[in-house]
Coordinates of C-alpha atoms in Angstrom, one line a residue:
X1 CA -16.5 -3.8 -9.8
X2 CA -16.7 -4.2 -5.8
X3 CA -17.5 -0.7 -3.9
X4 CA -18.8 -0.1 -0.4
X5 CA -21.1 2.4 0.4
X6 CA -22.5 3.9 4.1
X7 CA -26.4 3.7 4.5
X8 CA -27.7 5.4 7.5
X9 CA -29.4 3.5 9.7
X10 CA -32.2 4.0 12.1
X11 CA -31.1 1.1 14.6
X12 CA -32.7 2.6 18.6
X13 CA -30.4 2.3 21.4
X14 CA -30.7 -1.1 22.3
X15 CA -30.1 -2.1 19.1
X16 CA -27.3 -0.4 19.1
X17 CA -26.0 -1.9 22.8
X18 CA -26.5 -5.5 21.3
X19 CA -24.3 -4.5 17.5
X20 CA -21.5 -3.4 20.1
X21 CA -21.7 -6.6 22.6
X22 CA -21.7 -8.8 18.8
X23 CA -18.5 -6.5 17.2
X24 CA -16.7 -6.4 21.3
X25 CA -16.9 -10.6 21.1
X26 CA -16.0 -10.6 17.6
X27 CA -12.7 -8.4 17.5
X28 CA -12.1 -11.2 21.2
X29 CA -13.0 -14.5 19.1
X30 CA -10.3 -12.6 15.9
X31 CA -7.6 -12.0 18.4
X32 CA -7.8 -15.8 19.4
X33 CA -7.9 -17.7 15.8
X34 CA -5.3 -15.2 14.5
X35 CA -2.7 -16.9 17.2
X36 CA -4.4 -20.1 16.0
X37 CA -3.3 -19.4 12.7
X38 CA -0.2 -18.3 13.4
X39 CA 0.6 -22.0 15.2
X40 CA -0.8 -23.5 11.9
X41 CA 1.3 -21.2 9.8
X42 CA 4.8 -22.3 11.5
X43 CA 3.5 -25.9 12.0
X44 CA 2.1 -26.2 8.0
X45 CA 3.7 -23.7 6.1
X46 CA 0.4 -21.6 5.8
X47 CA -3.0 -20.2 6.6
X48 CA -5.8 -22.4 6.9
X49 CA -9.5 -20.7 5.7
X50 CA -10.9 -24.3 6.8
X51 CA -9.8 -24.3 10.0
X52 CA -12.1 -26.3 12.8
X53 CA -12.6 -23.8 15.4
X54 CA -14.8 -25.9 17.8
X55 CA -11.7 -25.9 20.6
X56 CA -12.0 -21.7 20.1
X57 CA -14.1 -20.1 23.2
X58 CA -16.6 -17.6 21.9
X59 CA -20.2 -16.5 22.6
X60 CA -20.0 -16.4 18.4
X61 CA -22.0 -19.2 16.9
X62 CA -19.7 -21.2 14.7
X63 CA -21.1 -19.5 11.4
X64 CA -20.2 -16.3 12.9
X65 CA -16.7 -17.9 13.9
X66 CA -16.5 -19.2 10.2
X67 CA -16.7 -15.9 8.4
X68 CA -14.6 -14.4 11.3
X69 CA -11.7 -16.8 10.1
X70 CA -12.0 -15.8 6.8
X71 CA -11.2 -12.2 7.6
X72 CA -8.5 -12.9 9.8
X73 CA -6.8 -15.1 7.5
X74 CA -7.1 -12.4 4.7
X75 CA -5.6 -10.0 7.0
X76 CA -2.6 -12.3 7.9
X77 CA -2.0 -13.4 4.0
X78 CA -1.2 -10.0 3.4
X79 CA 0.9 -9.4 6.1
X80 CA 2.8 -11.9 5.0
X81 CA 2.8 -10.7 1.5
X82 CA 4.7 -7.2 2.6
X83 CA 7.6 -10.4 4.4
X84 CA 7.5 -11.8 0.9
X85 CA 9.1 -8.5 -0.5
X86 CA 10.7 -7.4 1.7
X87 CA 12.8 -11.3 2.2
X88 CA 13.5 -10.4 -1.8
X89 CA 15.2 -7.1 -1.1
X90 CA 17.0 -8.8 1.6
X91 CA 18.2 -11.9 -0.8
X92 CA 19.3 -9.8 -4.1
X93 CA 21.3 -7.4 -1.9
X94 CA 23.1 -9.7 0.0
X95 CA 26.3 -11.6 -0.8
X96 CA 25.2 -15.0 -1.4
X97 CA 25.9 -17.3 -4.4
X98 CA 23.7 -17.2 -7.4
X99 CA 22.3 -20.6 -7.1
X100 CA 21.9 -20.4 -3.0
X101 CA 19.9 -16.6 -4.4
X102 CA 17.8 -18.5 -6.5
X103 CA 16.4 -21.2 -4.2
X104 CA 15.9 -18.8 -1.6
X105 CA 14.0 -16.6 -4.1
X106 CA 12.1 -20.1 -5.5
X107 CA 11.2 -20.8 -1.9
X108 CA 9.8 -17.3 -1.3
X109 CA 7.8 -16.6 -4.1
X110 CA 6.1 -20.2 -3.0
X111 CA 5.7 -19.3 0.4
X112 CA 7.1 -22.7 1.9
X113 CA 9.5 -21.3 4.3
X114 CA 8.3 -24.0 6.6
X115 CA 7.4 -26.6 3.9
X116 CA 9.2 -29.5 5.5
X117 CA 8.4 -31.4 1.5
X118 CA 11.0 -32.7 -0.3
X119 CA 11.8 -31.1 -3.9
X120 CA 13.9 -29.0 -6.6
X121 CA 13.6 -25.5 -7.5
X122 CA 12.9 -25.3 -10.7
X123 CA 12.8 -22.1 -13.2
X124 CA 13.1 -21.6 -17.3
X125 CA 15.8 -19.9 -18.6
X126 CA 15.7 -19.5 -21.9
X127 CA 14.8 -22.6 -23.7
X128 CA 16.5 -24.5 -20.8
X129 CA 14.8 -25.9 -17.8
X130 CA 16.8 -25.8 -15.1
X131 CA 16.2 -27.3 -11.3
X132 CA 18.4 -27.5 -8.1
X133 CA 17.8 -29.4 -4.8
X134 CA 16.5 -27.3 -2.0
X135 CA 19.1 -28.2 0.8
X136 CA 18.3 -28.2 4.8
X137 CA 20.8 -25.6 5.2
X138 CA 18.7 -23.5 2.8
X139 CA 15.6 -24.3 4.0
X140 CA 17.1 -22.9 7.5
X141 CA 18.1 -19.6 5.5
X142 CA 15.0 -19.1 4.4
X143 CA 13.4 -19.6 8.0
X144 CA 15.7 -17.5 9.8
X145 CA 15.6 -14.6 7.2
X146 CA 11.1 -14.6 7.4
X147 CA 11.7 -15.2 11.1
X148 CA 14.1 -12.0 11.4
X149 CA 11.8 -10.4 9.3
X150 CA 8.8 -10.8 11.4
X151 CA 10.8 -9.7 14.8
X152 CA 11.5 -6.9 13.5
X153 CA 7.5 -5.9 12.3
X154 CA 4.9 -5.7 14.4
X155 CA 2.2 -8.6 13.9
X156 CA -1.8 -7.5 12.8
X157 CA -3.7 -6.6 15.8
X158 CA -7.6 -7.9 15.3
X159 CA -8.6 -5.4 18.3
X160 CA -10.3 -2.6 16.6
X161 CA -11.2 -4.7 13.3
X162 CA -14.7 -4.0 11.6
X163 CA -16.9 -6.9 10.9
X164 CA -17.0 -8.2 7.2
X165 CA -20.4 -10.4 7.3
X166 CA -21.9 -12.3 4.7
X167 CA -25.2 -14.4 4.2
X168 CA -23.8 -16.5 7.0
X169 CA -25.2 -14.2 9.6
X170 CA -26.3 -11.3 7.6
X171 CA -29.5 -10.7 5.6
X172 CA -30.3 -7.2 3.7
X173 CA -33.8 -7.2 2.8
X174 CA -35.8 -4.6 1.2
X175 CA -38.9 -2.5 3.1
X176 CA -41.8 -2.3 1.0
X177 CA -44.2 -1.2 3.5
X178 CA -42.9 2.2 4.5
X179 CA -41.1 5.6 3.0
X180 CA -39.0 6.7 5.6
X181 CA -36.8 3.4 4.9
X182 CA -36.0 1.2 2.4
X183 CA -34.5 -1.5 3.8
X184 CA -33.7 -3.7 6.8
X185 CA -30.5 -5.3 7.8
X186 CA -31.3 -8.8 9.7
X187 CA -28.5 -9.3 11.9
X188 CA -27.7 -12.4 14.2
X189 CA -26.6 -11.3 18.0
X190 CA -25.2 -13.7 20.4
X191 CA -28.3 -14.3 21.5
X192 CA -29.5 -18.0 19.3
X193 CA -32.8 -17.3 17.3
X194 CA -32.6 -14.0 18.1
X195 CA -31.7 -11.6 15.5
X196 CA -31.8 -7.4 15.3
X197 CA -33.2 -6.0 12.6
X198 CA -31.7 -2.3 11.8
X199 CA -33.9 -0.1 9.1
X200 CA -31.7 1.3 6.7
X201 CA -31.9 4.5 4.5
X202 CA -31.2 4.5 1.1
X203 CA -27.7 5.7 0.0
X204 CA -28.6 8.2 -2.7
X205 CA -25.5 8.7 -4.4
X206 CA -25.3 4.9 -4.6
X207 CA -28.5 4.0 -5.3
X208 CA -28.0 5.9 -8.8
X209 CA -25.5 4.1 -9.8
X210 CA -26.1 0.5 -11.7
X211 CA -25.5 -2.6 -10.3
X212 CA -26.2 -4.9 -7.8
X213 CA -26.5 -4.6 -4.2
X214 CA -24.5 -7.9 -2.7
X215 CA -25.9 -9.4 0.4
X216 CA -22.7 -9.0 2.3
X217 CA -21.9 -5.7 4.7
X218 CA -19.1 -4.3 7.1
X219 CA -20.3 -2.8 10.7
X220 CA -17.9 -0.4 11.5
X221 CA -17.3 1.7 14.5
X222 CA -15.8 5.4 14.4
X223 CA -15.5 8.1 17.0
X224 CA -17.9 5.5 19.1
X225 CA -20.8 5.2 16.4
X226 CA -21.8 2.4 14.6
X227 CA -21.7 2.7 10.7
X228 CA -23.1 0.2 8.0
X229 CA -21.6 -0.4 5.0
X230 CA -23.2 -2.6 2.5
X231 CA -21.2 -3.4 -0.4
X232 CA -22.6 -3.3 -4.4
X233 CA -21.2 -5.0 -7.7
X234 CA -21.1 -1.6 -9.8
X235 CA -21.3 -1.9 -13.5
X236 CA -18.8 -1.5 -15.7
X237 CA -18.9 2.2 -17.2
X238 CA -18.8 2.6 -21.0
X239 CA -15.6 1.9 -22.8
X240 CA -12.7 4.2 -21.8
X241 CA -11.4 5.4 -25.1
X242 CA -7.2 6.7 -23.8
X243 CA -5.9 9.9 -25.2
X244 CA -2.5 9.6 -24.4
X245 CA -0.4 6.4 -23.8
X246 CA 0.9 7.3 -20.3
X247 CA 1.3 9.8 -17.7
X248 CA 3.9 9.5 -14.8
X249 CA 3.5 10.9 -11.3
X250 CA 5.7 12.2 -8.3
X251 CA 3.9 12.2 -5.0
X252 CA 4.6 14.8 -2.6
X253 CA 3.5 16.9 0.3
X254 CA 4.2 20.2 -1.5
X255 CA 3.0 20.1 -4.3
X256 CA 0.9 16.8 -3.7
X257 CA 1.4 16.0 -7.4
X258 CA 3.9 16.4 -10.2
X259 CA 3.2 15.1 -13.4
X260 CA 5.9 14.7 -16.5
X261 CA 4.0 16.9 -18.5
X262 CA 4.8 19.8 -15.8
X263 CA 1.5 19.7 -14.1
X264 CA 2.0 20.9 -10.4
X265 CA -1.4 20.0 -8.7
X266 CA -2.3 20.8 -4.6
X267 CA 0.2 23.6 -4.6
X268 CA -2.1 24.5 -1.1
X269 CA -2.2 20.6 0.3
X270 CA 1.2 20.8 2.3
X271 CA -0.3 24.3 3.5
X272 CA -3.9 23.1 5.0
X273 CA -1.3 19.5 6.8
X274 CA 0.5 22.3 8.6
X275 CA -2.9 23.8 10.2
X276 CA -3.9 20.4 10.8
X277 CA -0.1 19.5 12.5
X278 CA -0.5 22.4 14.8
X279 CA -4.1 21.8 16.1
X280 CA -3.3 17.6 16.7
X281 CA 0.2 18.4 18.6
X282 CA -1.5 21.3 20.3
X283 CA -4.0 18.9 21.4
X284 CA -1.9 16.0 22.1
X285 CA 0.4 18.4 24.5
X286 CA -2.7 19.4 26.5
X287 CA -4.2 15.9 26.5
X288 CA -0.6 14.3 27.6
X289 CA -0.4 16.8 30.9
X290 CA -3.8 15.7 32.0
X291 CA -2.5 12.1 31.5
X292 CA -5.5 11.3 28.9
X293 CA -4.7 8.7 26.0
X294 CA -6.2 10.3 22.7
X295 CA -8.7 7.6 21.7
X296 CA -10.6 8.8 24.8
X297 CA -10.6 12.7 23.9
X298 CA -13.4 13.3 21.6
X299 CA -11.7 16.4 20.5
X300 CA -8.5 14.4 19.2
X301 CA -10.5 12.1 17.3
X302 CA -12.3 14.6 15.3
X303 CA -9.2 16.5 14.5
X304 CA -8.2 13.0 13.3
X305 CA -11.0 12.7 11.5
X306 CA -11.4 15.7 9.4
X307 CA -7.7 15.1 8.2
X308 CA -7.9 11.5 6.8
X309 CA -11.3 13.4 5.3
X310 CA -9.2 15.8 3.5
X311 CA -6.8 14.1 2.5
X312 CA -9.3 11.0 0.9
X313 CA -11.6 14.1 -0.7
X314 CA -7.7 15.3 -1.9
X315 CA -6.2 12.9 -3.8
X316 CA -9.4 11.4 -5.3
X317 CA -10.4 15.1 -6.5
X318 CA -6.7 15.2 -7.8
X319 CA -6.4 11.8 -9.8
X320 CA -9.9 12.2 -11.2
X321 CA -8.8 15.7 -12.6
X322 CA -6.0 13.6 -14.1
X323 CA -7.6 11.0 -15.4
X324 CA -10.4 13.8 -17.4
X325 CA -7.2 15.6 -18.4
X326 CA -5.3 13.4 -19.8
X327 CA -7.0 9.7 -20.1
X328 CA -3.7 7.8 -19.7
X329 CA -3.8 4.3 -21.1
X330 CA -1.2 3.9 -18.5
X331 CA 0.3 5.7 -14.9
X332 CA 3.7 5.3 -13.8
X333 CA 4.3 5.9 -10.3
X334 CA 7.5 5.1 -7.9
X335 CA 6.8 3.5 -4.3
X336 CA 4.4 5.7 -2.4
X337 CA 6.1 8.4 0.5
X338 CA 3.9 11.0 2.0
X339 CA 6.6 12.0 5.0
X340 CA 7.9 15.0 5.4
X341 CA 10.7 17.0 7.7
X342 CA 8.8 20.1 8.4
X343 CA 5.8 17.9 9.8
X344 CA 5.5 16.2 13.4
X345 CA 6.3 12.1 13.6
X346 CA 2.1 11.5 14.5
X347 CA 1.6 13.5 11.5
X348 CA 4.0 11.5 9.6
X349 CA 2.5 8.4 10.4
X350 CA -1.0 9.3 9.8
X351 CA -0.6 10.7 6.8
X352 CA 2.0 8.0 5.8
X353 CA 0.0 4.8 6.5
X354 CA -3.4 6.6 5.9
X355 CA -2.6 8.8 2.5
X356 CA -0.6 6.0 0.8
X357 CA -4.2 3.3 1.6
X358 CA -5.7 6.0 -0.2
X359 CA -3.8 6.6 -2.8
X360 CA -3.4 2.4 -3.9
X361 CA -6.9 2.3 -3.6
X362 CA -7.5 4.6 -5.8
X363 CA -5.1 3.3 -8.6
X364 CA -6.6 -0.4 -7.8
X365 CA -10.2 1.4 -8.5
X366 CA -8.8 2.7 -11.6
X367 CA -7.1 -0.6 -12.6
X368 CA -10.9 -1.9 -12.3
X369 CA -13.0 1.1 -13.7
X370 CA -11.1 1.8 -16.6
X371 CA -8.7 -0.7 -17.2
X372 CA -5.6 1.9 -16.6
X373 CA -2.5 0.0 -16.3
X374 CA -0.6 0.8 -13.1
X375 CA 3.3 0.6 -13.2
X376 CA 5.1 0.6 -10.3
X377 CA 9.2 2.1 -11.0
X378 CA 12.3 1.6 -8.7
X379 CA 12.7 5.5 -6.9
X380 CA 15.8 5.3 -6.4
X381 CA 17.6 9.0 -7.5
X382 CA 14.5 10.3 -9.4
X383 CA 15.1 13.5 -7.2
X384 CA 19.0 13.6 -8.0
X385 CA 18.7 12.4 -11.7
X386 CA 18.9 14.8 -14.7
X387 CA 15.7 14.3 -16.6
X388 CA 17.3 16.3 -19.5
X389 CA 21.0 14.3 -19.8
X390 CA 20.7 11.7 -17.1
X391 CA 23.5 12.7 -14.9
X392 CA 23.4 11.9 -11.5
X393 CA 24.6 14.5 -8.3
X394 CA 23.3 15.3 -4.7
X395 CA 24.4 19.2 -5.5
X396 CA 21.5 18.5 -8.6
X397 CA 18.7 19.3 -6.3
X398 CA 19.0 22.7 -4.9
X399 CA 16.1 22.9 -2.8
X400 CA 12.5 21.3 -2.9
X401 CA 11.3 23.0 -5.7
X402 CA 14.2 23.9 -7.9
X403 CA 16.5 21.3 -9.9
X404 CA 19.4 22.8 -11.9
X405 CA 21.9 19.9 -13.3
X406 CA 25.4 21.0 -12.5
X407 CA 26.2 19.5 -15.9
X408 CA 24.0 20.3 -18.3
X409 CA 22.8 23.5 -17.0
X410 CA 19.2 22.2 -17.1
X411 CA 16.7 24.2 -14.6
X412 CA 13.0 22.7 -14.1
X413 CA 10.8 22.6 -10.9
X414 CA 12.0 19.2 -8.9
X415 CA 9.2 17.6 -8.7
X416 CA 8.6 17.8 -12.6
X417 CA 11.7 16.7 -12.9
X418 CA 11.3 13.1 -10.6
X419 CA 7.9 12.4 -12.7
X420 CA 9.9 12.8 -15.8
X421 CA 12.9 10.2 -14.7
X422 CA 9.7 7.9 -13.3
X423 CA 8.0 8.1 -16.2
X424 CA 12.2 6.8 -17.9
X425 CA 12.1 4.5 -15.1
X426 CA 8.9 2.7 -17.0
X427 CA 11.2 1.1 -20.0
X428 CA 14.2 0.0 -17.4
X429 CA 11.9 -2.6 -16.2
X430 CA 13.4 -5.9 -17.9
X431 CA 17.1 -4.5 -16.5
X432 CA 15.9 -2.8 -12.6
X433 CA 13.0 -4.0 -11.0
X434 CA 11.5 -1.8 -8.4
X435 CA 13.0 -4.0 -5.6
X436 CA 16.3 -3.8 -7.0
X437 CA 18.9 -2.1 -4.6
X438 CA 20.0 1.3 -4.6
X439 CA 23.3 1.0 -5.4
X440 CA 23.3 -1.6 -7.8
X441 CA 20.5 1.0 -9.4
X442 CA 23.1 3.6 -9.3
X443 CA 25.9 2.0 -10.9
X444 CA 23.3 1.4 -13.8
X445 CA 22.5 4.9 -14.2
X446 CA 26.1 5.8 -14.4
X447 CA 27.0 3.5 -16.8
X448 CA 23.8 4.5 -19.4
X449 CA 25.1 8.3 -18.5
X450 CA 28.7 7.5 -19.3
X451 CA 27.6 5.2 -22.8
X452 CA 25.3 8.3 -23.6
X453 CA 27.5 10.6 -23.5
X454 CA 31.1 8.2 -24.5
X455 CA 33.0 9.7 -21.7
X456 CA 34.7 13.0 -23.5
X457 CA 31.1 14.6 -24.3
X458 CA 29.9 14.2 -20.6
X459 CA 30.3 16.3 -17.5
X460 CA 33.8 18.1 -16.9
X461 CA 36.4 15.9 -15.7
X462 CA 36.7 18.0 -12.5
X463 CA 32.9 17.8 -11.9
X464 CA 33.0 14.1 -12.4
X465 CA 35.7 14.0 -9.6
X466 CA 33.9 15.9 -7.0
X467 CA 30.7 13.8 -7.1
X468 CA 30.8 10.4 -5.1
X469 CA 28.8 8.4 -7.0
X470 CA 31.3 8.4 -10.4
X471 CA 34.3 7.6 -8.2
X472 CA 34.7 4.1 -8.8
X473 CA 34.1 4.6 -12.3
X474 CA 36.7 7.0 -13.7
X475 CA 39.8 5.6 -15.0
X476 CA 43.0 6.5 -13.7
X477 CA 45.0 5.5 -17.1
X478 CA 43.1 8.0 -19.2
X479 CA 44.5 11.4 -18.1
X480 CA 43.5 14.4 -19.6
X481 CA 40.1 16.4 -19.6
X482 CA 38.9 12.3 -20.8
X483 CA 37.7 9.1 -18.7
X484 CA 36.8 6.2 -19.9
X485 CA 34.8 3.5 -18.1
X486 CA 37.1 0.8 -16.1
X487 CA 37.7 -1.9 -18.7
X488 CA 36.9 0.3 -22.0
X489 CA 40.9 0.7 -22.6

């Protein structure tokens, strides 16, 4: 299991100049092979780790371009693997034929939207094996559908990157000769034959825990100092005995957790965001009449700092109380959204695209650690679904922490009830996948509501009739205080 640790470092201020020259050309040379790759991509079909880069200008040597590369191309493979599911939502909700749907999807989940090779989409279905030919038409679908894709996201910038280094051009080394370090870190600079060497102080907390220390390390560069993170291969813990076969959770701002066992943990989260909203926009007015951008206000970065502190120290603090609770063999969460109306857009989008890293990296840790399985559920309607009788309604939800189903009279704190139709959503797998669209979702959910309940035993007729969603499902031949489902009669 892979962690990364900071060790403080003792590097003097030249040291420190030369570090800054090597990450400034590095985060140049990243910029330069990423629209390399992207020319490769369009022209091949993918990435290339084994690119030459002799024609690429840089002060780098070429084993410093080399491990460059492999970053870059790591960064754009997953890029590409958010276009890869997203081009599936945009195939199974559109109109197209089934067999056009699944070449499209074939070509996809292969990545050869610019594969100019000749073949047949094949898949099993059932005991059958069953193949099409990819047409040029569809091959020009799939193109223009990852090319709309990508105009519409904005491509990985390489500017600010850290640098992930290996053996190539990085050696960790331990000090023997002296107790106020324990180790250096031999660096190559752009300068041949000439490498740094930064003394290192021992990590304490990760220095007691077993496993190996790799020879591979990230410099990285906050609030305009230089941080070293060396990276050890921890051992696995001893066996993780579960207590209870799964847990489900709803992610929110206020609480910051829900579970389906009513658990309602950082009830004071949302609270401590608001402080933080007020300072930041505060801030960002002042620094906005004085024409100052906030990466240069010291001020504004620390602000930023301390929050993406509190919430990491947060949600790890929460899921480990969780996991000690509970020891789930398994966690069923829906798609990760940390937004919220009664906060500003910046502190939407930090805490959107900064909370939700956090939070997958702590399920993927948990995956590894433990062996947890993660399971991720469509979220369509969890807040508007009855986790009591299943019935779906907007009026459902009265507010953001009360849920009272206008049908069955059921009353339960929202949130508990979302982590207790997630935790549902967990055996709907084989029929809704968590890509599936919303309203082909809902019209499942109606139709297990109305078969659950065989129309007469279900909502009042005139409640059925008010709600939107049922509409197209009530049948106009039944009469009476009874419906029946289109085609039943």
């Amino acid at each position: 299991m892979i962690r990364a640790y900071v060790y403080p470092h003792f590097a003097n201020k030249g040291k420190v100049v030369k570090i800054g020259k090597v990450l400034k050309e590095y985060r140049k040379t990243a910029e330069k092979i990423a629209s390399y790759q992207w020319q490769v991509f369009f022209k091949e079909g993918r990435f290339s780790r084994y690119a030459k880069l002799k024609h690429i200008e840089s002060r780098l040597s070429e084993r410093y371009k080399q491990v460059c590369l492999w970053q870059v191309v790591s960064g754009l493979e997953g890029f590409v693997s958010n276009i890869q599911n997203k081009f599936k939502q945009i195939v199974l909700s559109s109109n197209l034929d089934r067999k056009t749907k699944r070449v499209l999807l074939y070509i996809n989940s292969r990545g050869e939207w610019f594969s100019k090779r000749s073949e047949k989409a094949l898949w099993i279905e059932g005991k059958e094996r069953i193949g099409y030919e990819i047409t040029e038409e569809e091959r020009k679908l799939a193109r223009k559908i990852f090319k709309h894709i990508l105009k519409g996201w904005r491509r990985p910038s390489f500017r600010h990157i850290s640098m992930h280094l290996d053996s190539k051009v990085v050696l960790v080394e331990e000090n023997k000769h002296s107790k106020t370090f324990q180790r250096w870190l031999k660096l190559s600079t752009l300068e041949r034959g000439k490498p740094i060497y930064v003394p290192l102080k021992n990590n304490s907390y990760a220095e007691n825990l077993e496993g190996e220390l790799l020879n591979f390390c990230q410099i990285v560069e906050e609030e305009g100092k230089v941080k070293v993170v060396l990276i050890k291969d921890i051992a696995t813990r001893e066996e993780y005995k579960p207590l209870v076969e799964s847990i489900a959770i709803d992610i929110g701002l206020n609480p910051l957790m829900a579970t389906d066992r009513g658990d309602l943990i950082g009830r004071q989260f949302f609270e401590v965001l608001k402080k933080y909203d007020q300072k930041i926009t505060k801030r960002m007015a002042s620094l906005q009449r004085k024409g100052i951008k906030p990466n240069q206000d010291k001020k504004y970065i620390e602000l930023v700092r301390r929050l993406r502190a509190f919430i990491k120290t947060e949600i790890n603090r929460f899921v480990n109380r969780l996991i000690k609770l509970y020891k789930p063999a398994k966690i069923v969460i829906e798609r990760l959204d940390f937004r919220s109306p009664d906060l500003s857009r910046r502190m939407n989008r930090i805490i959107q695209n900064f909370g939700k890293g956090v939070f997958k990296k702590k399920l993927e840790s948990l995956k590894e650690e433990y062996g947890i399985e993660i399971v991720e559920v469509n979220p369509a309607y969890t807040s508007q679904e009855c986790s009591s009788c299943g019935y779906v309604d907007k009026n459902n939800r009265k507010d953001t922490h009360i849920f009272e189903c206008v049908a069955c009279g059921r009353k339960i704190n929202a949130q508990v009830n979302s982590a207790r139709n997630i935790l549902r959503r967990a055996s709907l797998l084989r029929l809704i996948k968590s890509s599936t669209p919303k309203k082909q979702f809902l019209k499942v959910l109606i139709k297990r509501y109305l078969e659950r309940h065989k129309g007469c035993n279900s909502a009042p007729l005139e409640v059925l009739k008010a709600n939107p969603y049922f509409r197209d499902f009530l049948n106009p031949l039944s009469g009476g205080n009874k419906f029946l489902l289109k085609g039943e009669l």
